[in-house]
Every structure is written in structure tokens, then in C-alpha cells.
mmCIF file of C-alpha atoms in Angstrom:
data_model
loop_
_atom_site.group_PDB
_atom_site.id
_atom_site.type_symbol
_atom_site.label_atom_id
_atom_site.label_comp_id
_atom_site.label_asym_id
_atom_site.label_seq_id
_atom_site.Cartn_x
_atom_site.Cartn_y
_atom_site.Cartn_z
ATOM 1 C CA GLU A 1 -83.748 25.466 18.573
ATOM 2 C CA ALA A 2 -81.372 23.759 16.176
ATOM 3 C CA GLY A 3 -77.705 24.216 16.952
ATOM 4 C CA VAL A 4 -74.819 25.036 14.667
ATOM 5 C CA THR A 5 -74.555 22.380 12.005
ATOM 6 C CA GLN A 6 -71.396 21.519 10.150
ATOM 7 C CA PHE A 7 -70.848 19.084 7.376
ATOM 8 C CA PRO A 8 -69.278 16.925 6.404
ATOM 9 C CA SER A 9 -68.229 15.652 9.798
ATOM 10 C CA HIS A 10 -65.178 14.025 8.243
ATOM 11 C CA SER A 11 -63.390 14.519 4.956
ATOM 12 C CA VAL A 12 -60.343 12.752 3.579
ATOM 13 C CA ILE A 13 -58.866 14.219 0.419
ATOM 14 C CA GLU A 14 -55.638 14.004 -1.480
ATOM 15 C CA LYS A 15 -53.116 16.785 -1.579
ATOM 16 C CA GLY A 16 -53.960 19.177 -4.374
ATOM 17 C CA GLN A 17 -57.687 18.517 -4.308
ATOM 18 C CA THR A 18 -60.384 20.965 -3.331
ATOM 19 C CA VAL A 19 -62.635 20.655 -0.306
ATOM 20 C CA THR A 20 -65.592 22.753 0.765
ATOM 21 C CA LEU A 21 -66.781 22.820 4.344
ATOM 22 C CA ARG A 22 -70.203 24.105 5.232
ATOM 23 C CA CYS A 23 -71.601 25.696 8.356
ATOM 24 C CA ASP A 24 -75.231 26.430 9.113
ATOM 25 C CA PRO A 25 -75.447 28.813 12.073
ATOM 26 C CA ILE A 26 -78.325 29.131 14.464
ATOM 27 C CA SER A 27 -81.136 30.904 12.712
ATOM 28 C CA GLY A 28 -81.014 34.637 13.310
ATOM 29 C CA HIS A 29 -77.404 34.745 14.450
ATOM 30 C CA ASP A 30 -75.655 37.544 12.607
ATOM 31 C CA ASN A 31 -72.172 36.595 13.758
ATOM 32 C CA LEU A 32 -70.474 33.552 12.317
ATOM 33 C CA TYR A 33 -66.924 32.472 13.112
ATOM 34 C CA TRP A 34 -64.530 29.885 11.774
ATOM 35 C CA TYR A 35 -61.815 28.371 13.943
ATOM 36 C CA ARG A 36 -59.325 25.602 13.263
ATOM 37 C CA ARG A 37 -57.424 23.169 15.414
ATOM 38 C CA VAL A 38 -54.338 21.577 13.975
ATOM 39 C CA MET A 39 -53.504 18.346 15.803
ATOM 40 C CA GLY A 40 -52.027 18.918 19.235
ATOM 41 C CA LYS A 41 -52.198 22.658 18.995
ATOM 42 C CA GLU A 42 -54.580 25.326 20.129
ATOM 43 C CA ILE A 43 -57.817 26.248 18.459
ATOM 44 C CA LYS A 44 -57.127 29.290 16.329
ATOM 45 C CA PHE A 45 -59.389 31.966 14.961
ATOM 46 C CA LEU A 46 -59.721 32.087 11.190
ATOM 47 C CA LEU A 47 -62.366 34.669 10.420
ATOM 48 C CA HIS A 48 -65.569 36.359 11.433
ATOM 49 C CA PHE A 49 -68.660 37.298 9.433
ATOM 50 C CA VAL A 50 -71.294 39.784 10.404
ATOM 51 C CA LYS A 51 -74.208 38.814 8.249
ATOM 52 C CA GLU A 52 -72.701 38.430 4.777
ATOM 53 C CA SER A 53 -69.725 40.724 5.354
ATOM 54 C CA LYS A 54 -66.274 39.647 6.456
ATOM 55 C CA GLN A 55 -65.546 41.565 9.637
ATOM 56 C CA ASP A 56 -62.129 40.091 10.271
ATOM 57 C CA GLU A 57 -60.195 37.532 8.246
ATOM 58 C CA SER A 58 -56.849 38.089 9.902
ATOM 59 C CA GLY A 59 -56.560 34.425 10.891
ATOM 60 C CA MET A 60 -56.868 32.973 7.406
ATOM 61 C CA PRO A 61 -53.616 31.097 6.747
ATOM 62 C CA ASN A 62 -53.164 31.998 3.078
ATOM 63 C CA ASN A 63 -54.992 32.614 -0.160
ATOM 64 C CA ARG A 64 -55.778 28.929 -0.634
ATOM 65 C CA PHE A 65 -58.587 29.464 1.854
ATOM 66 C CA LEU A 66 -61.768 31.194 0.754
ATOM 67 C CA ALA A 67 -64.768 31.793 2.992
ATOM 68 C CA GLU A 68 -68.162 32.990 1.929
ATOM 69 C CA ARG A 69 -71.459 33.560 3.590
ATOM 70 C CA THR A 70 -74.372 33.591 1.236
ATOM 71 C CA GLY A 71 -77.111 36.050 2.120
ATOM 72 C CA GLY A 72 -75.994 36.127 5.707
ATOM 73 C CA THR A 73 -77.129 32.562 6.298
ATOM 74 C CA TYR A 74 -74.880 29.529 5.862
ATOM 75 C CA SER A 75 -71.157 29.815 5.275
ATOM 76 C CA THR A 76 -68.676 27.792 3.276
ATOM 77 C CA LEU A 77 -64.950 27.476 3.686
ATOM 78 C CA LYS A 78 -63.132 26.256 0.608
ATOM 79 C CA VAL A 79 -59.568 25.030 0.569
ATOM 80 C CA GLN A 80 -58.024 24.945 -2.900
ATOM 81 C CA PRO A 81 -55.634 23.296 -3.421
ATOM 82 C CA ALA A 82 -55.373 21.432 -0.143
ATOM 83 C CA GLU A 83 -51.974 20.830 1.442
ATOM 84 C CA LEU A 84 -50.942 18.358 4.124
ATOM 85 C CA GLU A 85 -50.671 21.092 6.761
ATOM 86 C CA ASP A 86 -54.336 21.955 6.271
ATOM 87 C CA SER A 87 -55.340 18.808 8.145
ATOM 88 C CA GLY A 88 -57.176 19.486 11.358
ATOM 89 C CA VAL A 89 -60.578 20.109 12.827
ATOM 90 C CA TYR A 90 -62.486 23.113 11.554
ATOM 91 C CA PHE A 91 -65.026 24.572 13.936
ATOM 92 C CA CYS A 92 -67.782 26.978 13.174
ATOM 93 C CA ALA A 93 -69.552 29.077 15.799
ATOM 94 C CA SER A 94 -72.330 31.620 15.763
ATOM 95 C CA SER A 95 -73.618 34.241 18.135
ATOM 96 C CA GLN A 96 -76.131 37.011 18.203
ATOM 97 C CA GLN A 97 -74.761 39.288 20.860
ATOM 98 C CA GLY A 98 -72.742 39.205 24.015
ATOM 99 C CA PHE A 99 -70.582 36.172 24.663
ATOM 100 C CA GLY A 100 -73.036 33.551 23.590
ATOM 101 C CA TYR A 101 -70.878 31.542 21.227
ATOM 102 C CA THR A 102 -72.427 28.266 20.116
ATOM 103 C CA PHE A 103 -70.038 25.888 18.409
ATOM 104 C CA GLY A 104 -70.731 23.193 15.891
ATOM 105 C CA SER A 105 -69.284 19.719 16.235
ATOM 106 C CA GLY A 106 -66.560 20.446 13.723
ATOM 107 C CA THR A 107 -65.323 18.984 10.469
ATOM 108 C CA ARG A 108 -62.275 16.764 10.676
ATOM 109 C CA LEU A 109 -60.223 17.298 7.527
ATOM 110 C CA THR A 110 -57.457 14.904 6.627
ATOM 111 C CA VAL A 111 -55.234 15.666 3.657
ATOM 112 C CA VAL A 112 -53.165 12.706 2.469
ATOM 113 C CA ALA B 1 -52.188 40.668 23.077
ATOM 114 C CA GLN B 2 -54.213 38.005 24.774
ATOM 115 C CA SER B 3 -52.715 34.549 25.390
ATOM 116 C CA VAL B 4 -53.890 31.545 27.363
ATOM 117 C CA THR B 5 -51.722 28.736 28.723
ATOM 118 C CA GLN B 6 -53.035 25.422 29.961
ATOM 119 C CA LEU B 7 -50.695 23.453 32.182
ATOM 120 C CA GLY B 8 -50.786 19.741 31.451
ATOM 121 C CA SER B 9 -52.059 18.254 28.213
ATOM 122 C CA HIS B 10 -53.277 15.152 30.081
ATOM 123 C CA VAL B 11 -54.651 14.868 33.600
ATOM 124 C CA SER B 12 -55.797 11.666 35.272
ATOM 125 C CA VAL B 13 -57.918 11.521 38.394
ATOM 126 C CA SER B 14 -59.732 8.765 40.226
ATOM 127 C CA GLU B 15 -63.492 8.760 40.256
ATOM 128 C CA GLY B 16 -64.622 10.817 43.242
ATOM 129 C CA ALA B 17 -61.368 12.755 43.476
ATOM 130 C CA LEU B 18 -60.870 16.478 43.033
ATOM 131 C CA VAL B 19 -60.505 17.744 39.488
ATOM 132 C CA LEU B 20 -58.094 20.644 38.996
ATOM 133 C CA LEU B 21 -57.285 21.900 35.510
ATOM 134 C CA ARG B 22 -54.905 24.818 35.351
ATOM 135 C CA CYS B 23 -55.094 27.871 33.155
ATOM 136 C CA ASN B 24 -53.067 31.057 33.148
ATOM 137 C CA TYR B 25 -53.631 34.057 30.985
ATOM 138 C CA SER B 26 -51.676 37.064 29.939
ATOM 139 C CA SER B 27 -53.361 40.201 28.889
ATOM 140 C CA SER B 28 -52.725 43.880 28.894
ATOM 141 C CA VAL B 29 -56.358 44.529 29.712
ATOM 142 C CA PRO B 30 -58.811 42.824 32.064
ATOM 143 C CA PRO B 31 -59.832 39.654 30.282
ATOM 144 C CA TYR B 32 -63.009 37.758 29.772
ATOM 145 C CA LEU B 33 -62.316 34.083 30.392
ATOM 146 C CA PHE B 34 -64.059 30.849 29.514
ATOM 147 C CA TRP B 35 -63.825 27.134 29.959
ATOM 148 C CA TYR B 36 -65.145 24.883 27.200
ATOM 149 C CA VAL B 37 -65.501 21.114 27.158
ATOM 150 C CA GLN B 38 -65.453 18.822 24.174
ATOM 151 C CA TYR B 39 -66.834 15.328 24.512
ATOM 152 C CA PRO B 40 -65.899 12.781 21.839
ATOM 153 C CA ASN B 41 -67.471 13.532 18.469
ATOM 154 C CA GLN B 42 -69.228 16.598 19.804
ATOM 155 C CA GLY B 43 -68.775 20.345 19.533
ATOM 156 C CA LEU B 44 -67.339 22.728 22.069
ATOM 157 C CA GLN B 45 -69.699 23.330 24.955
ATOM 158 C CA LEU B 46 -69.407 26.320 27.252
ATOM 159 C CA LEU B 47 -68.864 25.251 30.869
ATOM 160 C CA LEU B 48 -68.597 28.670 32.437
ATOM 161 C CA LYS B 49 -67.440 32.210 31.818
ATOM 162 C CA TYR B 50 -66.013 35.114 33.732
ATOM 163 C CA THR B 51 -66.790 38.600 32.546
ATOM 164 C CA THR B 52 -67.055 40.981 35.488
ATOM 165 C CA GLY B 53 -68.208 40.840 39.070
ATOM 166 C CA ALA B 54 -67.836 37.801 41.291
ATOM 167 C CA THR B 55 -64.502 36.106 40.822
ATOM 168 C CA LEU B 56 -65.795 32.632 41.666
ATOM 169 C CA VAL B 57 -67.816 31.432 38.741
ATOM 170 C CA LYS B 58 -70.055 28.393 38.822
ATOM 171 C CA GLY B 59 -70.786 26.465 35.692
ATOM 172 C CA ILE B 60 -72.606 23.410 34.521
ATOM 173 C CA ASN B 61 -72.043 19.859 35.738
ATOM 174 C CA GLY B 62 -70.653 20.974 39.100
ATOM 175 C CA PHE B 63 -67.620 22.787 37.720
ATOM 176 C CA GLU B 64 -66.410 26.119 38.962
ATOM 177 C CA ALA B 65 -63.458 28.420 38.330
ATOM 178 C CA GLU B 66 -61.912 31.295 40.207
ATOM 179 C CA PHE B 67 -60.478 34.356 38.537
ATOM 180 C CA LYS B 68 -57.338 35.428 40.387
ATOM 181 C CA LYS B 69 -55.937 38.600 38.961
ATOM 182 C CA SER B 70 -52.850 38.572 41.208
ATOM 183 C CA GLU B 71 -51.914 35.132 39.870
ATOM 184 C CA THR B 72 -53.290 35.676 36.344
ATOM 185 C CA SER B 73 -55.044 32.348 36.744
ATOM 186 C CA PHE B 74 -58.438 30.865 36.008
ATOM 187 C CA HIS B 75 -58.219 27.263 37.183
ATOM 188 C CA LEU B 76 -61.147 24.897 36.739
ATOM 189 C CA THR B 77 -62.201 22.664 39.614
ATOM 190 C CA LYS B 78 -64.780 20.068 40.509
ATOM 191 C CA PRO B 79 -64.897 18.524 43.980
ATOM 192 C CA SER B 80 -65.680 14.991 42.868
ATOM 193 C CA ALA B 81 -64.891 13.563 39.446
ATOM 194 C CA HIS B 82 -67.434 11.453 37.632
ATOM 195 C CA MET B 83 -66.765 9.056 34.805
ATOM 196 C CA SER B 84 -68.828 11.261 32.512
ATOM 197 C CA ASP B 85 -66.359 14.121 33.040
ATOM 198 C CA ALA B 86 -63.814 12.424 30.811
ATOM 199 C CA ALA B 87 -63.358 14.846 27.933
ATOM 200 C CA GLU B 88 -61.046 17.535 26.633
ATOM 201 C CA TYR B 89 -61.197 20.919 28.317
ATOM 202 C CA PHE B 90 -60.198 24.226 26.812
ATOM 203 C CA CYS B 91 -59.473 27.457 28.582
ATOM 204 C CA ALA B 92 -60.109 30.513 26.453
ATOM 205 C CA GLY B 93 -60.067 34.237 26.759
ATOM 206 C CA THR B 94 -60.700 37.490 25.060
ATOM 207 C CA ALA B 95 -59.759 41.038 25.852
ATOM 208 C CA GLY B 96 -63.303 41.952 25.118
ATOM 209 C CA PHE B 97 -64.922 43.716 22.268
ATOM 210 C CA SER B 98 -62.715 44.757 19.432
ATOM 211 C CA GLY B 99 -64.527 46.180 16.498
ATOM 212 C CA GLY B 100 -67.785 45.104 18.069
ATOM 213 C CA TYR B 101 -67.190 41.394 18.599
ATOM 214 C CA GLN B 102 -65.188 39.012 20.696
ATOM 215 C CA LYS B 103 -62.220 37.225 19.147
ATOM 216 C CA VAL B 104 -61.371 34.316 21.391
ATOM 217 C CA THR B 105 -57.912 32.897 22.093
ATOM 218 C CA PHE B 106 -57.808 29.243 23.155
ATOM 219 C CA GLY B 107 -55.355 27.215 25.156
ATOM 220 C CA THR B 108 -54.005 23.950 23.798
ATOM 221 C CA GLY B 109 -56.486 21.823 25.725
ATOM 222 C CA THR B 110 -56.277 19.339 28.591
ATOM 223 C CA LYS B 111 -57.574 15.798 28.246
ATOM 224 C CA LEU B 112 -59.123 14.584 31.470
ATOM 225 C CA GLN B 113 -59.106 10.868 32.179
ATOM 226 C CA VAL B 114 -61.233 9.553 35.029
ATOM 227 C CA ILE B 115 -60.115 6.240 36.474
ATOM 228 C CA PRO B 116 -62.757 3.994 38.025
#
């Protein structure tokens, strides 16, 4: 089965620009999660979808971040406008039930 | 609240030597604990997990971890390091289901270097 796919793998944008990250979960996985790792720090939870609904978005840093999940399939995470502190690696994971998280390879975002 | 602390951001071992990566947790409830590994340019891969039952957990690639409640620890070990073990390792935990899902807390990661 195909794993969790994220793209782009790398993105370099200027401060103030907009960037959209995409995550394609494993087919049939209702749960989709976004995590972020800022350089040198721990991986932190951003939000969780169950199908197309946001179950928990308590980890979203501020209102410059917007996550959507169209029809309960792929998800996008938009940062608008991007700031320097948004740089980091953004991970997506999906699961169906239990503790079976499968992570994608991440998107490395650099804001200059 | 759940928190996870990894001791040592970098660990170096010689090939064939014991690997020991330390992790301590704090939780007001019995935790579920995990170790993940990230190889360069790859995603996070689950090495092993502790949920309930046996406190010594065996994972992939010869790794194992022991849940010690009295020490609030979940250290990762491997008897003999291989060059291919060089990667970054993350300890993680969750207090379990909250609202029907598991929200995972990660440690800051430990980079393992294996010296030939």
C-alpha cells in the first residue's frame, strides 16, 4: 500500500509570501494529523482531522495557519503570510485506529 | 499533562558497541510510549511501542526498550550497533485516548552516530 505522501519535500519562500503544503494520507485512513518540528526542538502537534472535520486544532500557532481536508481525503496546510519563525519541518501522519500512526517524510519549509 | 525528555541530543558509539538512548516521561496517568527513528530524508518510522502488558518491548532492527514505572523511564537499547543505525531517534508518548484519538508528545530527539 502507498504510504503517506507529502509535497513539496522542500520549500523556500520569502517572508510575507504564502505557502501551501499538501498531505495525502493512506487510503481509507480517517485520521490525519499535522505536526511540526522547529529546528532543534521537539516535534509538536498542530492539529487532527477525522475525515473532513477538525477534531482538535489546539496546536495551531496562530491564525496565519489554515488547514483543510477536502472530502476527507488529502489535506492542505496553508501559511499566509509566512514569517521567519515558521521555518521547520512539517510532518503529516495518518491512522485508522489504534496506535498505528504512519508518518510522511515531511516538508522542510524555509522562510527567508 | 504528558511530557517526554530525551537525555543527550547526540550520542556516539562504536560499531558493535551497546546502544543506549535515554528517555524519561512524566504523566499523571499510565502512558503509552513509543520510539521512532528518522533516517536522512525519510519520514518517522515506528521502532516499537509500549501500551500495556510486558514491560520489555522488542522492536524492529534489534532494538528493544523497557518500561520502568518506578523510574519513569523508557530507554532504548540495542546490544550491538551497526553502521545503518545512524539516524535520529525520538521518544514519544501519549496518555492514551482523549476524545477518541491519541495526541502524541515527542522528545527533542537524539542523533546517533556510529563510528566504524
